[in-house]
Amino acid sequence: MSTRAVFTTLWCPKCLADTTHLVMYAGHYLKVICCTQCQRSIFRSPSALRREYVHDLPARACDLARRSVREAHQHPVDFLKHLPTRLVMKPLEISSEIYAILSEAS
């Protein structure tokens, strides 16, 4: 999940027009918005990103457990077949998210 970039059209108060902006996400969390015309950037503070991530983590863990239990009941063979891959991939995904959240670079 790490960092991803999206281009979109937004109103720029410096250009006084709708311009293309680069929107960077760290995981699911907005990290920076940058106007491609005037380079005006709005950064979220790393501490705000960390707070939001840590705040959301317990709810996300409960959702994952709930989905896993439901899948184990509804499709036990598929659940067991994919379990080894998930046991490896989920910690890697979380590590990638944490790195994206904690990295100071935009």
Short mmCIF file of N, CA and C in Angstrom, two decimals:
data_model
loop_
_atom_site.label_atom_id
_atom_site.label_comp_id
_atom_site.label_asym_id
_atom_site.label_seq_id
_atom_site.Cartn_x
_atom_site.Cartn_y
_atom_site.Cartn_z
N MET A 1 0.82 -1.19 0.00
CA MET A 1 0.00 0.00 0.00
C MET A 1 0.86 1.25 0.00
N SER A 2 1.84 1.43 0.63
CA SER A 2 2.82 2.53 0.64
C SER A 2 2.30 3.84 0.07
N THR A 3 3.16 4.57 -0.63
CA THR A 3 2.82 5.90 -1.13
C THR A 3 2.33 5.80 -2.57
N ARG A 4 1.25 6.54 -2.87
CA ARG A 4 0.77 6.58 -4.25
C ARG A 4 0.41 8.01 -4.62
N ALA A 5 0.51 8.30 -5.90
CA ALA A 5 0.25 9.64 -6.41
C ALA A 5 -0.98 9.62 -7.32
N VAL A 6 -1.78 10.67 -7.22
CA VAL A 6 -2.97 10.81 -8.06
C VAL A 6 -2.99 12.24 -8.58
N PHE A 7 -3.25 12.39 -9.87
CA PHE A 7 -3.43 13.73 -10.44
C PHE A 7 -4.91 14.01 -10.55
N THR A 8 -5.30 15.21 -10.13
CA THR A 8 -6.70 15.61 -10.18
C THR A 8 -6.80 17.11 -10.37
N THR A 9 -7.95 17.57 -10.76
CA THR A 9 -8.17 19.01 -10.93
C THR A 9 -8.80 19.58 -9.67
N LEU A 10 -8.13 20.61 -9.13
CA LEU A 10 -8.62 21.29 -7.92
C LEU A 10 -8.47 22.79 -8.11
N TRP A 11 -9.19 23.55 -7.31
CA TRP A 11 -9.07 25.02 -7.31
C TRP A 11 -7.79 25.40 -6.59
N CYS A 12 -6.97 26.22 -7.24
CA CYS A 12 -5.74 26.71 -6.60
C CYS A 12 -5.93 28.17 -6.22
N PRO A 13 -5.81 28.50 -4.93
CA PRO A 13 -6.00 29.89 -4.50
C PRO A 13 -4.87 30.81 -4.97
N LYS A 14 -3.72 30.28 -5.30
CA LYS A 14 -2.61 31.10 -5.79
C LYS A 14 -2.78 31.40 -7.29
N CYS A 15 -3.17 30.37 -8.07
CA CYS A 15 -3.39 30.55 -9.51
C CYS A 15 -4.75 31.17 -9.82
N LEU A 16 -5.66 31.11 -8.85
CA LEU A 16 -7.05 31.58 -9.01
C LEU A 16 -7.74 30.89 -10.19
N ALA A 17 -7.51 29.57 -10.27
CA ALA A 17 -8.12 28.79 -11.35
C ALA A 17 -8.12 27.32 -10.97
N ASP A 18 -8.91 26.56 -11.73
CA ASP A 18 -8.85 25.11 -11.59
C ASP A 18 -7.59 24.63 -12.30
N THR A 19 -6.72 23.95 -11.58
CA THR A 19 -5.47 23.45 -12.15
C THR A 19 -5.26 22.00 -11.75
N THR A 20 -4.34 21.37 -12.43
CA THR A 20 -4.01 19.99 -12.10
C THR A 20 -3.15 19.99 -10.84
N HIS A 21 -3.49 19.12 -9.92
CA HIS A 21 -2.75 18.98 -8.67
C HIS A 21 -2.27 17.54 -8.52
N LEU A 22 -1.12 17.40 -7.91
CA LEU A 22 -0.61 16.09 -7.55
C LEU A 22 -1.01 15.85 -6.10
N VAL A 23 -1.73 14.77 -5.86
CA VAL A 23 -2.18 14.43 -4.51
C VAL A 23 -1.44 13.15 -4.12
N MET A 24 -0.68 13.21 -3.03
CA MET A 24 0.09 12.06 -2.56
C MET A 24 -0.58 11.48 -1.33
N TYR A 25 -0.71 10.16 -1.33
CA TYR A 25 -1.28 9.43 -0.21
C TYR A 25 -0.23 8.51 0.38
N ALA A 26 -0.21 8.43 1.69
CA ALA A 26 0.59 7.43 2.41
C ALA A 26 -0.42 6.42 2.92
N GLY A 27 -0.46 5.27 2.28
CA GLY A 27 -1.52 4.31 2.60
C GLY A 27 -2.85 4.91 2.19
N HIS A 28 -3.79 5.00 3.12
CA HIS A 28 -5.09 5.61 2.87
C HIS A 28 -5.13 7.07 3.28
N TYR A 29 -4.01 7.61 3.72
CA TYR A 29 -4.00 8.92 4.37
C TYR A 29 -3.38 9.98 3.47
N LEU A 30 -4.07 11.12 3.36
CA LEU A 30 -3.60 12.24 2.57
C LEU A 30 -2.31 12.78 3.15
N LYS A 31 -1.27 12.91 2.31
CA LYS A 31 0.03 13.37 2.78
C LYS A 31 0.36 14.76 2.27
N VAL A 32 0.17 15.02 0.98
CA VAL A 32 0.51 16.33 0.41
C VAL A 32 -0.33 16.58 -0.85
N ILE A 33 -0.65 17.86 -1.08
CA ILE A 33 -1.31 18.31 -2.30
C ILE A 33 -0.42 19.38 -2.91
N CYS A 34 -0.10 19.25 -4.19
CA CYS A 34 0.80 20.20 -4.85
C CYS A 34 0.22 20.62 -6.20
N CYS A 35 0.12 21.94 -6.41
CA CYS A 35 -0.34 22.47 -7.69
C CYS A 35 0.78 22.29 -8.72
N THR A 36 0.45 21.72 -9.87
CA THR A 36 1.48 21.49 -10.89
C THR A 36 1.82 22.76 -11.66
N GLN A 37 0.99 23.81 -11.54
CA GLN A 37 1.25 25.08 -12.24
C GLN A 37 2.19 25.98 -11.43
N CYS A 38 1.84 26.25 -10.18
CA CYS A 38 2.60 27.21 -9.36
C CYS A 38 3.45 26.54 -8.28
N GLN A 39 3.33 25.23 -8.15
CA GLN A 39 4.07 24.43 -7.17
C GLN A 39 3.68 24.71 -5.71
N ARG A 40 2.57 25.40 -5.48
CA ARG A 40 2.08 25.61 -4.11
C ARG A 40 1.73 24.25 -3.52
N SER A 41 2.24 23.98 -2.33
CA SER A 41 2.03 22.68 -1.70
C SER A 41 1.43 22.83 -0.32
N ILE A 42 0.59 21.89 0.01
CA ILE A 42 0.02 21.81 1.35
C ILE A 42 0.42 20.45 1.90
N PHE A 43 1.18 20.47 2.99
CA PHE A 43 1.67 19.23 3.60
C PHE A 43 0.91 18.96 4.89
N ARG A 44 0.61 17.68 5.14
CA ARG A 44 0.11 17.27 6.44
C ARG A 44 1.32 16.98 7.30
N SER A 45 1.27 17.38 8.52
CA SER A 45 2.41 17.15 9.40
C SER A 45 2.57 15.65 9.66
N PRO A 46 3.82 15.18 9.77
CA PRO A 46 4.04 13.77 10.08
C PRO A 46 3.36 13.34 11.38
N SER A 47 3.32 14.24 12.35
CA SER A 47 2.68 13.87 13.62
C SER A 47 1.17 13.68 13.44
N ALA A 48 0.55 14.48 12.58
CA ALA A 48 -0.89 14.32 12.31
C ALA A 48 -1.15 12.99 11.60
N LEU A 49 -0.28 12.64 10.65
CA LEU A 49 -0.43 11.36 9.96
C LEU A 49 -0.28 10.19 10.93
N ARG A 50 0.71 10.28 11.80
CA ARG A 50 0.92 9.20 12.78
C ARG A 50 -0.26 9.07 13.72
N ARG A 51 -0.77 10.20 14.21
CA ARG A 51 -1.93 10.16 15.11
C ARG A 51 -3.13 9.51 14.43
N GLU A 52 -3.41 9.91 13.20
CA GLU A 52 -4.56 9.35 12.48
C GLU A 52 -4.37 7.85 12.24
N TYR A 53 -3.15 7.45 11.86
CA TYR A 53 -2.88 6.04 11.60
C TYR A 53 -3.05 5.21 12.88
N VAL A 54 -2.46 5.67 13.97
CA VAL A 54 -2.54 4.94 15.24
C VAL A 54 -3.98 4.89 15.74
N HIS A 55 -4.72 5.97 15.53
CA HIS A 55 -6.12 6.01 15.95
C HIS A 55 -6.95 4.99 15.18
N ASP A 56 -6.68 4.82 13.87
CA ASP A 56 -7.46 3.91 13.03
C ASP A 56 -7.05 2.44 13.17
N LEU A 57 -5.87 2.18 13.67
CA LEU A 57 -5.33 0.82 13.70
C LEU A 57 -6.21 -0.19 14.46
N PRO A 58 -6.70 0.11 15.67
CA PRO A 58 -7.55 -0.88 16.36
C PRO A 58 -8.82 -1.23 15.58
N ALA A 59 -9.46 -0.25 14.99
CA ALA A 59 -10.68 -0.52 14.22
C ALA A 59 -10.37 -1.36 12.99
N ARG A 60 -9.24 -1.08 12.35
CA ARG A 60 -8.85 -1.86 11.18
C ARG A 60 -8.53 -3.30 11.57
N ALA A 61 -7.90 -3.49 12.72
CA ALA A 61 -7.59 -4.85 13.19
C ALA A 61 -8.87 -5.63 13.48
N CYS A 62 -9.84 -4.97 14.10
CA CYS A 62 -11.13 -5.62 14.37
C CYS A 62 -11.86 -5.97 13.08
N ASP A 63 -11.82 -5.06 12.10
CA ASP A 63 -12.45 -5.34 10.80
C ASP A 63 -11.79 -6.53 10.12
N LEU A 64 -10.47 -6.60 10.17
CA LEU A 64 -9.75 -7.72 9.57
C LEU A 64 -10.14 -9.04 10.24
N ALA A 65 -10.20 -9.04 11.56
CA ALA A 65 -10.60 -10.25 12.29
C ALA A 65 -12.02 -10.66 11.93
N ARG A 66 -12.93 -9.69 11.86
CA ARG A 66 -14.32 -9.96 11.52
C ARG A 66 -14.44 -10.56 10.11
N ARG A 67 -13.72 -9.94 9.15
CA ARG A 67 -13.75 -10.45 7.77
C ARG A 67 -13.17 -11.86 7.70
N SER A 68 -12.09 -12.10 8.45
CA SER A 68 -11.45 -13.42 8.43
C SER A 68 -12.37 -14.49 8.99
N VAL A 69 -13.04 -14.19 10.09
CA VAL A 69 -13.97 -15.16 10.68
C VAL A 69 -15.13 -15.44 9.72
N ARG A 70 -15.66 -14.39 9.12
CA ARG A 70 -16.77 -14.56 8.18
C ARG A 70 -16.32 -15.41 6.98
N GLU A 71 -15.14 -15.12 6.45
CA GLU A 71 -14.64 -15.89 5.31
C GLU A 71 -14.37 -17.34 5.70
N ALA A 72 -13.83 -17.57 6.90
CA ALA A 72 -13.56 -18.93 7.36
C ALA A 72 -14.86 -19.74 7.47
N HIS A 73 -15.94 -19.10 7.87
CA HIS A 73 -17.23 -19.79 7.97
C HIS A 73 -17.87 -20.01 6.60
N GLN A 74 -17.78 -19.00 5.74
CA GLN A 74 -18.46 -19.08 4.45
C GLN A 74 -17.69 -19.90 3.42
N HIS A 75 -16.37 -19.79 3.42
CA HIS A 75 -15.53 -20.47 2.42
C HIS A 75 -14.31 -21.08 3.10
N PRO A 76 -14.48 -22.11 3.90
CA PRO A 76 -13.36 -22.64 4.69
C PRO A 76 -12.20 -23.16 3.85
N VAL A 77 -12.47 -23.79 2.72
CA VAL A 77 -11.38 -24.33 1.90
C VAL A 77 -10.55 -23.19 1.30
N ASP A 78 -11.22 -22.19 0.73
CA ASP A 78 -10.49 -21.04 0.18
C ASP A 78 -9.73 -20.30 1.28
N PHE A 79 -10.36 -20.17 2.43
CA PHE A 79 -9.70 -19.49 3.54
C PHE A 79 -8.40 -20.20 3.91
N LEU A 80 -8.46 -21.52 4.06
CA LEU A 80 -7.26 -22.27 4.43
C LEU A 80 -6.23 -22.28 3.31
N LYS A 81 -6.69 -22.30 2.08
CA LYS A 81 -5.77 -22.30 0.94
C LYS A 81 -4.96 -21.00 0.86
N HIS A 82 -5.59 -19.87 1.18
CA HIS A 82 -4.93 -18.57 1.08
C HIS A 82 -4.28 -18.11 2.40
N LEU A 83 -4.51 -18.82 3.47
CA LEU A 83 -4.00 -18.41 4.77
C LEU A 83 -2.48 -18.26 4.81
N PRO A 84 -1.69 -19.21 4.30
CA PRO A 84 -0.23 -19.03 4.36
C PRO A 84 0.26 -17.76 3.66
N THR A 85 -0.32 -17.46 2.51
CA THR A 85 0.07 -16.24 1.79
C THR A 85 -0.30 -15.00 2.60
N ARG A 86 -1.49 -15.01 3.18
CA ARG A 86 -1.92 -13.86 3.98
C ARG A 86 -1.04 -13.66 5.21
N LEU A 87 -0.61 -14.77 5.81
CA LEU A 87 0.24 -14.66 7.00
C LEU A 87 1.58 -14.02 6.67
N VAL A 88 2.01 -14.12 5.44
CA VAL A 88 3.26 -13.49 5.01
C VAL A 88 2.98 -12.07 4.51
N MET A 89 1.94 -11.91 3.70
CA MET A 89 1.71 -10.62 3.04
C MET A 89 1.17 -9.53 3.96
N LYS A 90 0.31 -9.87 4.90
CA LYS A 90 -0.29 -8.83 5.75
C LYS A 90 0.76 -8.06 6.55
N PRO A 91 1.73 -8.73 7.20
CA PRO A 91 2.78 -7.97 7.90
C PRO A 91 3.61 -7.10 6.94
N LEU A 92 3.83 -7.58 5.71
CA LEU A 92 4.55 -6.76 4.73
C LEU A 92 3.76 -5.52 4.34
N GLU A 93 2.46 -5.69 4.17
CA GLU A 93 1.60 -4.55 3.84
C GLU A 93 1.60 -3.52 4.97
N ILE A 94 1.50 -3.99 6.19
CA ILE A 94 1.50 -3.08 7.34
C ILE A 94 2.85 -2.38 7.47
N SER A 95 3.93 -3.10 7.25
CA SER A 95 5.26 -2.50 7.28
C SER A 95 5.39 -1.41 6.23
N SER A 96 4.87 -1.68 5.05
CA SER A 96 4.89 -0.69 3.97
C SER A 96 4.09 0.55 4.34
N GLU A 97 2.93 0.36 4.94
CA GLU A 97 2.12 1.49 5.40
C GLU A 97 2.86 2.31 6.44
N ILE A 98 3.43 1.62 7.42
CA ILE A 98 4.14 2.32 8.49
C ILE A 98 5.30 3.12 7.92
N TYR A 99 6.04 2.53 7.00
CA TYR A 99 7.15 3.25 6.37
C TYR A 99 6.65 4.50 5.65
N ALA A 100 5.56 4.36 4.89
CA ALA A 100 5.00 5.51 4.17
C ALA A 100 4.53 6.60 5.12
N ILE A 101 3.95 6.21 6.24
CA ILE A 101 3.46 7.19 7.22
C ILE A 101 4.62 7.88 7.92
N LEU A 102 5.64 7.12 8.28
CA LEU A 102 6.74 7.67 9.06
C LEU A 102 7.80 8.38 8.23
N SER A 103 7.86 8.07 6.95
CA SER A 103 8.90 8.70 6.13
C SER A 103 8.63 10.19 6.02
N GLU A 104 9.67 10.97 6.17
CA GLU A 104 9.53 12.43 6.13
C GLU A 104 9.42 12.95 4.71
N ALA A 105 9.93 12.18 3.74
CA ALA A 105 9.90 12.63 2.35
C ALA A 105 8.47 12.58 1.84
N SER A 106 8.09 13.57 1.04
CA SER A 106 6.75 13.62 0.46
C SER A 106 6.77 12.86 -0.81
#
